[in-house]
Short mmCIF file of C-alpha atoms in Angstrom, two decimals:
data_model
loop_
_atom_site.label_atom_id
_atom_site.label_comp_id
_atom_site.label_asym_id
_atom_site.label_seq_id
_atom_site.Cartn_x
_atom_site.Cartn_y
_atom_site.Cartn_z
CA MET A 13 290.92 124.88 -20.37
CA GLY A 14 292.89 126.26 -17.79
CA THR A 15 290.14 129.01 -17.61
CA GLN A 16 287.45 126.46 -17.40
CA ALA A 17 289.37 125.27 -14.49
CA ALA A 18 289.80 128.17 -12.47
CA GLU A 19 286.29 129.37 -13.74
CA ASN A 20 284.81 125.65 -11.77
CA TYR A 21 287.49 126.48 -9.02
CA SER A 22 286.57 130.03 -7.75
CA PRO A 23 282.84 129.25 -6.75
CA ALA A 24 283.25 126.76 -4.53
CA LYS A 25 286.62 129.06 -2.76
CA ASP A 26 283.58 131.61 -2.58
CA GLU A 27 281.15 128.88 -1.12
CA ARG A 28 283.49 127.59 1.72
CA SER A 29 284.69 131.02 2.83
CA ALA A 30 280.90 133.04 2.62
CA ARG A 31 279.98 129.78 4.54
CA GLU A 32 283.10 130.51 7.13
CA LYS A 33 281.84 134.21 6.88
CA ALA A 34 278.51 132.92 8.08
CA ILE A 35 279.99 130.88 10.82
CA ASP A 36 282.23 133.92 11.96
CA ASP A 37 278.62 136.20 11.94
CA TRP A 38 277.37 133.56 14.16
CA LEU A 39 280.02 132.74 16.88
CA PRO A 40 280.11 135.24 20.02
CA ILE A 41 283.03 136.96 19.81
CA THR A 42 282.91 138.09 15.74
CA SER A 43 279.14 138.76 15.43
CA SER A 44 279.01 141.81 16.69
CA ARG A 45 281.46 144.66 16.02
CA ASN A 46 279.97 148.17 17.24
CA ALA A 47 281.03 148.34 20.56
CA LYS A 48 282.41 152.20 21.87
CA TRP A 49 285.07 152.70 23.61
CA TRP A 50 282.98 153.00 26.94
CA TYR A 51 282.00 148.76 26.11
CA SER A 52 285.96 148.32 26.60
CA ALA A 53 286.03 150.26 30.06
CA PHE A 54 283.32 148.68 32.01
CA HIS A 55 283.78 145.35 30.37
CA ASN A 56 287.23 145.45 31.50
CA VAL A 57 286.17 146.57 35.21
CA THR A 58 283.94 143.42 35.19
CA ALA A 59 286.90 141.11 33.86
CA MET A 60 289.01 142.79 36.57
CA VAL A 61 287.90 143.65 39.86
CA GLY A 62 286.52 140.37 40.70
CA ALA A 63 285.49 139.10 44.24
CA GLY A 64 289.22 138.56 44.42
CA VAL A 65 289.16 142.21 45.59
CA LEU A 66 287.77 141.13 49.15
CA SER A 67 290.60 138.58 49.73
CA LEU A 68 293.04 141.31 49.10
CA PRO A 69 293.20 142.79 52.77
CA TYR A 70 293.81 138.75 53.65
CA ALA A 71 296.62 138.71 51.43
CA MET A 72 297.93 141.91 53.32
CA SER A 73 298.01 139.65 56.58
CA GLU A 74 299.81 137.12 54.52
CA LEU A 75 302.45 139.51 53.15
CA GLY A 76 302.96 142.42 55.95
CA TRP A 77 303.10 146.71 55.11
CA GLY A 78 306.16 146.26 53.02
CA PRO A 79 305.89 143.81 50.67
CA GLY A 80 302.17 143.95 50.52
CA ILE A 81 301.96 147.35 49.04
CA ALA A 82 305.09 146.28 46.97
CA VAL A 83 303.36 143.58 45.46
CA LEU A 84 300.33 145.28 45.13
CA ILE A 85 302.12 148.52 42.93
CA ILE A 86 304.19 145.65 41.11
CA SER A 87 301.27 144.00 39.85
CA TRP A 88 299.36 146.99 38.82
CA ILE A 89 302.38 148.35 36.79
CA ILE A 90 303.34 145.20 34.94
CA THR A 91 299.94 143.82 34.11
CA LEU A 92 298.84 147.73 32.85
CA TYR A 93 302.06 147.08 30.63
CA THR A 94 301.17 143.81 29.44
CA LEU A 95 297.56 144.94 28.76
CA TRP A 96 298.69 147.68 26.50
CA GLN A 97 301.13 145.18 24.52
CA MET A 98 298.16 142.87 24.26
CA VAL A 99 296.03 145.65 22.66
CA GLU A 100 298.88 147.32 20.19
CA MET A 101 299.24 143.17 19.14
CA HIS A 102 295.55 143.00 18.32
CA GLU A 103 296.20 144.70 14.62
CA MET A 104 299.89 144.61 14.39
CA VAL A 105 299.32 142.18 11.14
CA PRO A 106 297.81 144.96 8.18
CA GLY A 107 293.93 143.83 7.08
CA LYS A 108 293.85 141.13 10.05
CA ARG A 109 292.73 141.32 13.57
CA PHE A 110 293.61 138.46 16.21
CA ASP A 111 290.13 137.97 17.76
CA ARG A 112 291.05 135.48 20.43
CA TYR A 113 294.18 135.17 22.62
CA HIS A 114 294.83 132.07 21.18
CA GLU A 115 295.14 133.45 17.70
CA LEU A 116 297.90 135.79 18.58
CA GLY A 117 299.81 132.79 20.06
CA GLN A 118 299.34 131.02 16.74
CA HIS A 119 300.80 134.15 14.88
CA ALA A 120 303.87 134.38 17.66
CA PHE A 121 304.67 130.14 17.84
CA GLY A 122 303.03 128.75 15.14
CA GLU A 123 299.88 127.17 14.42
CA LYS A 124 300.05 123.71 16.69
CA LEU A 125 302.23 125.08 19.03
CA GLY A 126 300.70 128.44 19.95
CA LEU A 127 297.57 126.59 20.20
CA TRP A 128 298.28 124.08 23.02
CA ILE A 129 300.25 126.90 24.69
CA VAL A 130 297.93 129.66 25.16
CA VAL A 131 294.20 127.32 25.05
CA PRO A 132 294.66 125.46 27.97
CA GLN A 133 296.24 127.83 30.25
CA GLN A 134 293.12 130.07 29.01
CA LEU A 135 290.75 127.50 29.87
CA VAL A 136 292.28 126.93 33.23
CA VAL A 137 292.00 130.63 34.07
CA GLU A 138 288.51 131.01 32.60
CA VAL A 139 286.65 127.71 33.92
CA GLY A 140 288.89 128.38 37.08
CA VAL A 141 287.12 132.00 37.13
CA ASN A 142 283.54 130.47 36.60
CA ILE A 143 283.90 127.69 39.37
CA VAL A 144 285.36 130.51 41.90
CA TYR A 145 282.80 133.19 40.93
CA MET A 146 279.81 130.00 41.32
CA VAL A 147 281.20 129.42 45.20
CA THR A 148 281.37 133.21 45.71
CA GLY A 149 278.07 133.97 44.39
CA GLY A 150 276.51 131.17 46.63
CA LYS A 151 278.35 132.46 49.41
CA SER A 152 277.61 136.03 48.74
CA LEU A 153 273.87 134.53 48.79
CA LYS A 154 273.87 132.61 51.94
CA LYS A 155 275.70 135.50 53.81
CA PHE A 156 273.14 138.00 52.17
CA HIS A 157 270.17 135.68 53.51
CA ASP A 158 272.00 134.83 57.12
CA VAL A 159 272.54 138.62 58.07
CA ILE A 160 268.95 139.41 57.12
CA CYS A 161 267.66 136.70 58.94
CA ASP A 162 269.96 137.36 61.85
CA ASN A 163 269.32 133.76 63.32
CA LYS A 164 265.63 133.72 63.13
CA CYS A 165 265.51 131.41 59.77
CA LYS A 166 266.17 127.82 59.05
CA ASP A 167 269.72 127.38 57.98
CA ILE A 168 270.07 126.83 54.41
CA LYS A 169 272.91 124.89 53.03
CA LEU A 170 275.69 126.59 50.60
CA THR A 171 274.89 124.24 48.14
CA TYR A 172 271.57 125.63 47.32
CA PHE A 173 272.61 128.94 47.39
CA ILE A 174 275.25 127.83 44.90
CA MET A 175 272.30 126.11 42.85
CA ILE A 176 270.16 129.71 42.87
CA PHE A 177 273.17 131.42 41.39
CA ALA A 178 273.65 129.09 38.90
CA SER A 179 269.98 128.89 37.64
CA VAL A 180 270.41 133.14 36.58
CA HIS A 181 273.43 131.69 34.71
CA PHE A 182 271.44 129.20 32.59
CA VAL A 183 269.22 132.00 31.21
CA LEU A 184 271.76 134.68 30.69
CA SER A 185 274.14 132.60 29.10
CA GLN A 186 271.81 131.75 26.30
CA LEU A 187 272.79 135.72 25.41
CA PRO A 188 274.30 135.42 21.54
CA ASN A 189 277.80 137.68 22.17
CA PHE A 190 279.40 140.02 24.38
CA ASN A 191 277.36 143.43 22.90
CA SER A 192 274.78 141.44 24.02
CA ILE A 193 275.78 141.33 27.67
CA SER A 194 276.64 145.15 28.02
CA GLY A 195 274.26 146.10 30.02
CA VAL A 196 275.27 143.52 32.57
CA SER A 197 278.39 143.90 32.25
CA LEU A 198 277.95 147.69 33.21
CA ALA A 199 275.67 146.77 36.52
CA ALA A 200 278.55 144.21 37.39
CA ALA A 201 281.17 146.91 36.72
CA VAL A 202 279.03 149.78 39.10
CA MET A 203 278.63 146.94 41.65
CA SER A 204 282.13 146.20 41.68
CA LEU A 205 282.66 149.94 42.50
CA SER A 206 280.11 150.26 45.07
CA TYR A 207 281.03 147.33 47.14
CA SER A 208 284.24 148.10 46.97
CA THR A 209 283.47 151.46 48.32
CA ILE A 210 281.53 149.45 51.07
CA ALA A 211 284.17 146.98 51.82
CA TRP A 212 286.77 150.13 52.84
CA GLY A 213 284.47 152.86 54.21
CA ALA A 214 282.90 150.76 57.03
CA SER A 215 286.13 149.30 57.68
CA VAL A 216 287.15 153.26 58.24
CA ASP A 217 283.79 153.92 60.19
CA LYS A 218 284.29 151.00 62.38
CA GLY A 219 287.96 152.31 62.89
CA LYS A 220 291.53 150.23 63.93
CA LEU A 221 290.54 147.11 65.97
CA PRO A 222 291.69 148.19 69.81
CA ASP A 223 294.15 144.82 69.82
CA VAL A 224 295.04 145.09 65.89
CA ASP A 225 298.26 143.62 65.00
CA TYR A 226 299.97 143.48 62.16
CA HIS A 227 302.20 140.53 62.44
CA LEU A 228 302.08 138.06 59.74
CA ARG A 229 299.18 135.54 60.17
CA ALA A 230 300.96 132.42 60.65
CA THR A 231 303.09 132.03 63.69
CA THR A 232 305.42 129.05 62.13
CA THR A 233 307.98 129.39 59.66
CA PRO A 234 306.70 126.94 57.22
CA GLY A 235 302.87 128.44 57.68
CA LYS A 236 304.39 131.79 57.01
CA VAL A 237 306.34 131.05 54.03
CA PHE A 238 303.40 128.60 52.67
CA GLY A 239 301.19 131.88 53.18
CA PHE A 240 303.25 134.45 51.41
CA PHE A 241 303.37 131.93 48.39
CA GLY A 242 299.48 131.35 48.70
CA ALA A 243 299.03 136.06 48.83
CA LEU A 244 301.11 136.39 45.62
CA GLY A 245 298.28 134.00 44.27
CA ASP A 246 295.40 135.71 45.91
CA VAL A 247 297.10 139.30 44.19
CA ALA A 248 297.40 137.59 40.68
CA PHE A 249 293.82 136.65 40.87
CA ALA A 250 293.15 139.54 41.45
CA TYR A 251 294.55 140.99 37.81
CA ALA A 252 293.15 138.39 35.69
CA GLY A 253 291.57 140.49 32.45
CA HIS A 254 294.07 140.05 30.19
CA ASN A 255 292.32 136.62 29.12
CA VAL A 256 289.25 138.07 27.55
CA VAL A 257 291.20 141.63 26.64
CA LEU A 258 291.43 140.75 22.72
CA GLU A 259 288.10 139.14 22.60
CA ILE A 260 286.54 142.06 24.35
CA GLN A 261 288.62 144.19 21.57
CA ALA A 262 287.42 142.34 18.90
CA THR A 263 283.89 143.72 19.32
CA ILE A 264 285.43 147.59 18.75
CA PRO A 265 284.95 148.61 14.94
CA SER A 266 288.01 149.16 13.22
CA THR A 267 289.49 150.85 10.24
CA PRO A 268 292.95 151.60 8.99
CA GLU A 269 292.29 154.82 9.76
CA GLN A 270 290.67 154.24 13.39
CA PRO A 271 292.16 151.17 14.26
CA SER A 272 290.37 149.70 17.70
CA LYS A 273 293.51 149.83 19.38
CA LYS A 274 292.97 153.72 20.41
CA PRO A 275 288.97 153.11 21.50
CA MET A 276 289.91 150.13 23.34
CA TRP A 277 293.38 151.89 24.66
CA LYS A 278 291.45 154.68 26.60
CA GLY A 279 288.66 152.20 27.91
CA VAL A 280 291.40 149.85 29.46
CA ILE A 281 292.98 153.41 31.00
CA VAL A 282 289.65 154.17 32.59
CA ALA A 283 289.02 150.31 33.49
CA TYR A 284 293.02 150.99 35.53
CA ILE A 285 291.97 154.01 37.34
CA VAL A 286 288.85 152.46 38.93
CA VAL A 287 290.81 148.95 39.27
CA ALA A 288 293.08 151.25 41.66
CA LEU A 289 290.43 152.97 43.22
CA CYS A 290 289.30 149.66 43.92
CA TYR A 291 291.83 147.53 45.37
CA PHE A 292 294.16 149.79 46.92
CA PRO A 293 291.74 151.19 49.77
CA VAL A 294 290.31 147.68 50.12
CA ALA A 295 293.45 146.00 50.61
CA LEU A 296 295.34 149.04 52.30
CA ILE A 297 292.48 150.21 54.63
CA GLY A 298 290.84 146.66 55.36
CA TYR A 299 294.40 145.32 56.57
CA TRP A 300 295.01 148.80 58.83
CA ALA A 301 291.30 148.35 60.11
CA PHE A 302 291.88 144.17 61.32
CA GLY A 303 295.33 143.34 60.88
CA ASN A 304 295.71 139.48 60.73
CA LYS A 305 292.08 138.86 62.02
CA VAL A 306 290.25 139.32 58.55
CA ASP A 307 289.04 136.87 56.79
CA ASP A 308 289.43 135.49 53.13
CA ASN A 309 286.82 137.72 52.24
CA ILE A 310 286.59 141.40 54.11
CA LEU A 311 282.94 141.45 54.26
CA ILE A 312 282.30 138.12 56.51
CA THR A 313 284.94 140.44 58.87
CA LEU A 314 282.30 143.24 58.62
CA ASN A 315 279.08 142.09 60.62
CA ASN A 316 277.62 146.12 61.56
CA PRO A 317 275.62 147.75 60.07
CA LYS A 318 273.89 144.65 59.06
CA TRP A 319 271.74 146.51 56.25
CA LEU A 320 275.22 147.89 54.76
CA ILE A 321 276.61 144.56 54.36
CA ALA A 322 273.76 143.08 53.48
CA LEU A 323 273.58 145.22 50.91
CA ALA A 324 277.20 144.76 50.10
CA ASN A 325 276.68 141.11 49.71
CA MET A 326 273.89 141.52 46.94
CA MET A 327 276.32 143.76 44.79
CA VAL A 328 279.01 141.21 45.01
CA VAL A 329 276.18 138.84 43.58
CA ILE A 330 275.14 140.94 41.24
CA HIS A 331 278.54 141.32 40.12
CA VAL A 332 280.08 138.09 39.56
CA ILE A 333 276.94 137.70 37.91
CA GLY A 334 278.63 139.87 35.09
CA SER A 335 281.97 138.53 35.64
CA TYR A 336 280.88 134.76 35.03
CA GLN A 337 279.10 135.92 31.65
CA ILE A 338 282.56 137.71 30.73
CA TYR A 339 285.02 134.78 31.24
CA ALA A 340 282.20 132.49 29.97
CA MET A 341 281.64 134.17 26.85
CA PRO A 342 285.21 132.91 24.82
CA VAL A 343 284.88 129.11 26.44
CA PHE A 344 281.47 129.46 24.54
CA ASP A 345 282.92 130.69 20.93
CA MET A 346 285.64 127.93 21.66
CA ILE A 347 283.23 124.89 22.40
CA GLU A 348 280.81 126.40 19.28
CA THR A 349 283.98 126.97 16.90
CA VAL A 350 284.50 122.96 17.65
CA LEU A 351 281.22 122.12 17.53
CA VAL A 352 280.86 123.87 14.12
CA LYS A 353 283.94 123.52 12.64
CA LYS A 354 285.58 120.40 13.60
CA LEU A 355 282.61 118.22 14.11
CA GLY A 356 280.05 119.77 11.49
CA PHE A 357 276.74 120.59 13.57
CA PRO A 358 274.76 123.30 12.16
CA PRO A 359 275.23 126.50 13.91
CA GLY A 360 271.61 127.32 15.59
CA LEU A 361 269.58 128.12 18.69
CA THR A 362 269.67 124.38 19.28
CA LEU A 363 273.12 123.67 19.48
CA ARG A 364 273.95 126.73 21.81
CA LEU A 365 271.14 125.99 24.05
CA ILE A 366 272.88 122.48 24.82
CA SER A 367 276.24 123.57 24.86
CA ARG A 368 276.12 126.56 27.00
CA THR A 369 273.41 124.54 29.69
CA VAL A 370 275.43 121.42 29.73
CA TYR A 371 278.75 124.12 30.65
CA VAL A 372 276.63 126.10 33.15
CA ALA A 373 275.83 122.79 35.09
CA LEU A 374 278.98 121.25 34.85
CA THR A 375 280.85 124.69 36.50
CA MET A 376 277.64 124.60 39.17
CA PHE A 377 278.80 121.22 40.02
CA ILE A 378 282.07 121.68 40.19
CA ALA A 379 281.76 124.59 42.72
CA ILE A 380 279.61 122.60 44.95
CA THR A 381 281.71 119.59 45.10
CA PHE A 382 284.81 121.96 45.78
CA PRO A 383 284.31 125.44 47.45
CA PHE A 384 287.02 126.16 49.37
CA PHE A 385 287.40 129.76 48.30
CA GLY A 386 290.50 131.24 49.74
CA GLY A 387 292.40 128.07 48.59
CA LEU A 388 291.45 127.87 45.36
CA LEU A 389 292.05 131.56 44.46
CA GLY A 390 295.58 131.29 45.56
CA PHE A 391 295.96 127.80 43.58
CA PHE A 392 294.36 129.08 40.41
CA GLY A 393 295.90 132.75 40.48
CA GLY A 394 299.63 131.45 39.97
CA PHE A 395 298.83 128.30 38.06
CA ALA A 396 296.99 130.03 35.15
CA PHE A 397 296.64 133.23 35.76
CA ALA A 398 300.58 134.33 35.95
CA PRO A 399 301.24 132.94 32.49
CA THR A 400 298.66 134.59 30.74
CA THR A 401 298.58 137.69 32.57
CA TYR A 402 301.91 138.70 33.50
CA PHE A 403 304.30 137.08 31.45
CA LEU A 404 303.10 135.37 28.00
CA PRO A 405 302.21 138.76 26.26
CA CYS A 406 306.16 139.56 26.88
CA ILE A 407 307.07 136.58 25.43
CA MET A 408 304.95 137.02 22.40
CA TRP A 409 306.21 140.80 21.62
CA LEU A 410 309.88 139.41 22.11
CA ALA A 411 309.03 136.70 19.73
CA ILE A 412 307.24 139.26 16.83
CA TYR A 413 308.72 142.56 17.41
CA LYS A 414 312.40 141.13 17.98
CA PRO A 415 313.97 144.54 20.27
CA LYS A 416 317.19 144.89 20.07
CA LYS A 417 318.91 143.21 22.89
CA PHE A 418 319.26 144.88 25.98
CA SER A 419 317.48 147.96 24.97
CA LEU A 420 315.06 149.32 27.12
CA SER A 421 312.07 147.10 25.26
CA TRP A 422 313.90 144.04 25.92
CA PHE A 423 314.95 144.48 29.83
CA THR A 424 311.41 145.35 30.75
CA ASN A 425 309.81 142.32 28.62
CA TRP A 426 312.74 139.59 30.68
CA ILE A 427 311.87 141.31 33.99
CA CYS A 428 308.22 140.90 33.49
CA ILE A 429 309.08 137.29 32.57
CA ILE A 430 311.14 136.23 35.13
CA LEU A 431 308.87 138.05 38.05
CA GLY A 432 305.52 136.01 36.12
CA VAL A 433 307.53 132.79 36.34
CA LEU A 434 308.49 133.09 39.92
CA LEU A 435 304.66 134.02 40.45
CA MET A 436 303.35 131.24 38.69
CA VAL A 437 305.55 128.61 40.66
CA LEU A 438 305.83 130.17 44.09
CA SER A 439 301.58 130.93 44.23
CA PRO A 440 299.86 127.16 43.54
CA ILE A 441 302.37 125.76 46.21
CA GLY A 442 300.24 128.03 49.41
CA GLY A 443 297.04 127.54 47.48
CA LEU A 444 297.72 123.97 47.39
CA ARG A 445 298.42 123.66 50.84
CA GLN A 446 295.64 125.57 51.71
CA ILE A 447 293.13 123.07 49.52
CA ILE A 448 294.98 120.69 51.79
CA ILE A 449 294.35 122.24 55.10
CA ASP A 450 290.67 123.14 54.34
CA ALA A 451 290.05 119.73 52.93
CA LYS A 452 290.71 117.55 56.03
CA THR A 453 287.48 119.44 57.83
CA TYR A 454 285.59 119.91 55.10
CA LYS A 455 282.13 117.16 54.34
CA PHE A 456 280.90 116.84 51.09
CA TYR A 457 277.97 118.35 49.88
CA SER A 458 277.68 120.01 53.48
#
């Protein structure tokens, strides 16, 4: 009788796991696992070197030479360390892979708490980046149009350029998974290196301004303090790739002999070398050339030669098209998981078409409504980027591996946590103040 019951029970169990397997084979993060190490390299470059690189000279003008260089270098080292931790933790349980940031969070903090800690922060980062990139894409298209026209064309509202930029994503967002956007991501990674090189190369060519001033941008003490806080957020925003790193690693094949962390780490090292080649020259040379007169997007400060600035702005557009897709993919995965697993919708083309189109439309609408580029960067930068990038991986590491008290690993992680918490508390203050200042003169849908 017991045997018969067991026989009756087994197929149902298989059927359920077969259905789950079918859903996993359909979801964007787990549907394709045949990526090579170089996919990891350019996905990480595309995720990391965002439009944030163009605001680094401005951040330097709020921080000054000493603190500016220190913040850039410390951020590069800490974020490389926390990225290594995440790559290591992806397969720390034999036979299991943490394909998503929140799955690792659930392992570290428990089923419910892990979801509540990670998902809201990850969503703020990914949706926040998508909104900021809508604004950046629209602004760069407008700048391209204005430079080419040279005051000979009719002025077109920023709103329309954001809509043009969004129209590309209504199509691209239908690509099913990470591997299917690898071509877009590669183009974006090449563009990020190219426009960063143009930004610092054109600054060198232009040379130092005759009356260059390296004093802090603000003149009042509150202005200097809030500016400093906001600049910390800008730097945090420039290192946001951790939010998609486990999802990128999930696309790489893995066996006990050849775990995915080896090719993934190889890709991360290449990506971080490219990040350094983009960030440090742009930040330091841009600030050296223009001092505290630099705009929150260095390409706006550089007006000549016109053809080169137009080209750089077009490169920014192509790059943020790729970046938008990299950050949107985990959001699509979350939306589709909830719709299929929790709400019981059948997986398929119709579901994907409707859910992703609605998401792109929503980010476009918010971008059109609040296009304060600099302030948004600082605000989101500290609010959610600091935890997911600077210290959440360290807390998970301490919770899971439990290194010996006062050991090197213990100390390193606690230093990262303290610096990360300071960043999380301080930078949104500066960003919020900048948004309030911008909002005073802002007219909706202008």
